[in-house]
Amino acid sequence: QVQLVESGGGLVQPGGSLTLSCAASGIIFRINAMGWYRQAAGQERERVAIITDDESTNFLDSVKGRFTISRNNTKNTVFLQMNSLKLDDTAVYYCYADVIRRGLGRRDYWGQGTQVTVSS
């Protein structure tokens, strides 16, 4: 019904940058919030950044000032620009969307995850 496809993960050195992208497709009437979560090995999933449909944003304290989130409502996409990456940013990053589906109501969707590895 609705698919989220992520791209942009990879290996980067400490202090480097990466941009994650996520595109939503399917029977979408409107998307409320979109965002990114991450899960490091052996840890619980945590919310990294969220952006609402009116473009209000909220960030995990440890990424404030380093990550930015943006969205393109016409293309149903969300981006996470990650700068000054640290070893602790290593995780699988998951795209999230709160979707109102055409004729089917509201539901949360998740992407398949993309690996971000920060290593020297």
C-alpha atoms as a printed R data frame, in Angstrom:
    type eleno elety resid chain resno      x      y      z
1   ATOM     1    CA   GLN     A     1  0.000  0.000  0.000
2   ATOM     2    CA   VAL     A     2  2.687  2.480  1.026
3   ATOM     3    CA   GLN     A     3  6.414  1.932  0.659
4   ATOM     4    CA   LEU     A     4  9.317  3.904  2.079
5   ATOM     5    CA   VAL     A     5 12.602  3.521  0.232
6   ATOM     6    CA   GLU     A     6 15.774  4.819  1.819
7   ATOM     7    CA   SER     A     7 19.131  5.606  0.285
8   ATOM     8    CA   GLY     A     8 22.390  7.300  1.166
9   ATOM     9    CA   GLY     A     9 23.897  5.201  3.922
10  ATOM    10    CA   GLY     A    10 27.482  4.035  3.890
11  ATOM    11    CA   LEU     A    11 30.895  4.238  5.481
12  ATOM    12    CA   VAL     A    12 32.321  7.593  6.493
13  ATOM    13    CA   GLN     A    13 35.217  8.770  8.610
14  ATOM    14    CA   PRO     A    14 34.661 10.679 11.854
15  ATOM    15    CA   GLY     A    15 33.948 14.306 11.091
16  ATOM    16    CA   GLY     A    16 32.508 13.437  7.690
17  ATOM    17    CA   SER     A    17 29.053 13.946  6.256
18  ATOM    18    CA   LEU     A    18 26.295 11.851  4.760
19  ATOM    19    CA   THR     A    19 22.823 12.604  3.483
20  ATOM    20    CA   LEU     A    20 20.029 10.071  3.844
21  ATOM    21    CA   SER     A    21 16.998 10.203  1.597
22  ATOM    22    CA   CYS     A    22 13.637  8.498  1.891
23  ATOM    23    CA   ALA     A    23 10.870  8.473 -0.678
24  ATOM    24    CA   ALA     A    24  7.320  7.400  0.104
25  ATOM    25    CA   SER     A    25  5.059  6.010 -2.571
26  ATOM    26    CA   GLY     A    26  1.674  4.340 -2.783
27  ATOM    27    CA   ILE     A    27 -1.889  5.250 -1.873
28  ATOM    28    CA   ILE     A    28 -0.970  8.440 -0.035
29  ATOM    29    CA   PHE     A    29 -3.475 11.160  0.666
30  ATOM    30    CA   ARG     A    30 -1.235 13.115  2.977
31  ATOM    31    CA   ILE     A    31  1.812 12.561  5.135
32  ATOM    32    CA   ASN     A    32  1.828 14.094  8.588
33  ATOM    33    CA   ALA     A    33  5.180 13.687 10.309
34  ATOM    34    CA   MET     A    34  8.220 12.157  8.646
35  ATOM    35    CA   GLY     A    35 11.464 11.369 10.317
36  ATOM    36    CA   TRP     A    36 14.412  9.175 11.080
37  ATOM    37    CA   TYR     A    37 15.105  6.677 13.817
38  ATOM    38    CA   ARG     A    38 18.243  4.667 14.402
39  ATOM    39    CA   GLN     A    39 19.216  1.492 16.146
40  ATOM    40    CA   ALA     A    40 22.775  0.663 17.084
41  ATOM    41    CA   ALA     A    41 23.862 -2.903 17.763
42  ATOM    42    CA   GLY     A    42 22.532 -4.089 21.107
43  ATOM    43    CA   GLN     A    43 20.578 -0.911 21.740
44  ATOM    44    CA   GLU     A    44 16.990  0.179 21.469
45  ATOM    45    CA   ARG     A    45 15.705  2.170 18.537
46  ATOM    46    CA   GLU     A    46 15.763  5.913 19.170
47  ATOM    47    CA   ARG     A    47 14.245  8.829 17.355
48  ATOM    48    CA   VAL     A    48 16.877 10.984 15.664
49  ATOM    49    CA   ALA     A    49 14.829 13.688 13.988
50  ATOM    50    CA   ILE     A    50 11.241 14.416 13.065
51  ATOM    51    CA   ILE     A    51  9.623 16.997 10.814
52  ATOM    52    CA   THR     A    52  5.901 17.714 10.783
53  ATOM    53    CA   ASP     A    53  3.773 18.687  7.809
54  ATOM    54    CA   ASP     A    54  4.146 22.351  8.800
55  ATOM    55    CA   GLU     A    55  7.932 21.763  8.944
56  ATOM    56    CA   SER     A    56  8.370 21.967 12.686
57  ATOM    57    CA   THR     A    57 11.400 19.902 13.662
58  ATOM    58    CA   ASN     A    58 12.679 18.095 16.691
59  ATOM    59    CA   PHE     A    59 16.063 16.448 17.197
60  ATOM    60    CA   LEU     A    60 17.727 13.993 19.505
61  ATOM    61    CA   ASP     A    61 19.925 16.015 21.856
62  ATOM    62    CA   SER     A    62 23.111 14.292 20.750
63  ATOM    63    CA   VAL     A    63 22.633 15.318 17.095
64  ATOM    64    CA   LYS     A    64 21.473 18.905 17.574
65  ATOM    65    CA   GLY     A    65 23.637 21.312 15.642
66  ATOM    66    CA   ARG     A    66 25.050 18.514 13.490
67  ATOM    67    CA   PHE     A    67 22.006 17.024 11.726
68  ATOM    68    CA   THR     A    68 19.313 18.775  9.754
69  ATOM    69    CA   ILE     A    69 16.052 17.358  8.467
70  ATOM    70    CA   SER     A    70 14.013 18.575  5.518
71  ATOM    71    CA   ARG     A    71 11.162 17.341  3.370
72  ATOM    72    CA   ASN     A    72  9.648 17.797 -0.052
73  ATOM    73    CA   ASN     A    73  5.904 17.440  0.271
74  ATOM    74    CA   THR     A    74  5.357 17.367 -3.491
75  ATOM    75    CA   LYS     A    75  7.606 14.325 -3.840
76  ATOM    76    CA   ASN     A    76  6.816 12.769 -0.430
77  ATOM    77    CA   THR     A    77 10.471 12.678  0.470
78  ATOM    78    CA   VAL     A    78 12.450 13.372  3.602
79  ATOM    79    CA   PHE     A    79 16.157 14.019  3.944
80  ATOM    80    CA   LEU     A    80 18.594 13.816  6.831
81  ATOM    81    CA   GLN     A    81 21.792 15.784  6.396
82  ATOM    82    CA   MET     A    82 24.367 14.479  8.853
83  ATOM    83    CA   ASN     A    83 27.502 16.512  9.485
84  ATOM    84    CA   SER     A    84 30.392 16.136 11.911
85  ATOM    85    CA   LEU     A    85 29.626 12.458 12.240
86  ATOM    86    CA   LYS     A    86 30.874 10.647 15.309
87  ATOM    87    CA   LEU     A    87 31.590  7.005 16.056
88  ATOM    88    CA   ASP     A    88 28.429  6.913 18.193
89  ATOM    89    CA   ASP     A    89 26.323  7.767 15.147
90  ATOM    90    CA   THR     A    90 26.984  4.293 13.777
91  ATOM    91    CA   ALA     A    91 23.634  2.537 13.461
92  ATOM    92    CA   VAL     A    92 20.955  1.338 11.117
93  ATOM    93    CA   TYR     A    93 18.829  4.345 10.224
94  ATOM    94    CA   TYR     A    94 15.127  3.879  9.558
95  ATOM    95    CA   CYS     A    95 12.816  6.255  7.774
96  ATOM    96    CA   TYR     A    96  9.396  6.814  9.334
97  ATOM    97    CA   ALA     A    97  6.188  8.336  8.014
98  ATOM    98    CA   ASP     A    98  2.786  8.966  9.569
99  ATOM    99    CA   VAL     A    99  0.601  8.480  6.497
100 ATOM   100    CA   ILE     A   100 -3.039  9.181  5.813
101 ATOM   101    CA   ARG     A   101 -3.939  6.730  3.065
102 ATOM   102    CA   ARG     A   102 -6.549  7.344  0.426
103 ATOM   103    CA   GLY     A   103 -9.753  5.765  1.735
104 ATOM   104    CA   LEU     A   104 -7.924  3.641  4.324
105 ATOM   105    CA   GLY     A   105 -7.130  5.908  7.228
106 ATOM   106    CA   ARG     A   106 -3.948  6.641  9.090
107 ATOM   107    CA   ARG     A   107 -1.006  4.362  9.677
108 ATOM   108    CA   ASP     A   108  2.705  4.474 10.509
109 ATOM   109    CA   TYR     A   109  5.192  3.151  7.971
110 ATOM   110    CA   TRP     A   110  8.864  2.283  8.201
111 ATOM   111    CA   GLY     A   111 11.636  1.903  5.681
112 ATOM   112    CA   GLN     A   112 13.837 -1.149  5.474
113 ATOM   113    CA   GLY     A   113 16.791  0.576  7.111
114 ATOM   114    CA   THR     A   114 20.119  1.811  5.815
115 ATOM   115    CA   GLN     A   115 23.448  1.235  7.521
116 ATOM   116    CA   VAL     A   116 25.556  4.207  8.548
117 ATOM   117    CA   THR     A   117 29.032  3.321  9.761
118 ATOM   118    CA   VAL     A   118 31.377  5.940 11.138
119 ATOM   119    CA   SER     A   119 34.886  4.564 11.368
120 ATOM   120    CA   SER     A   120 38.478  5.607 10.824
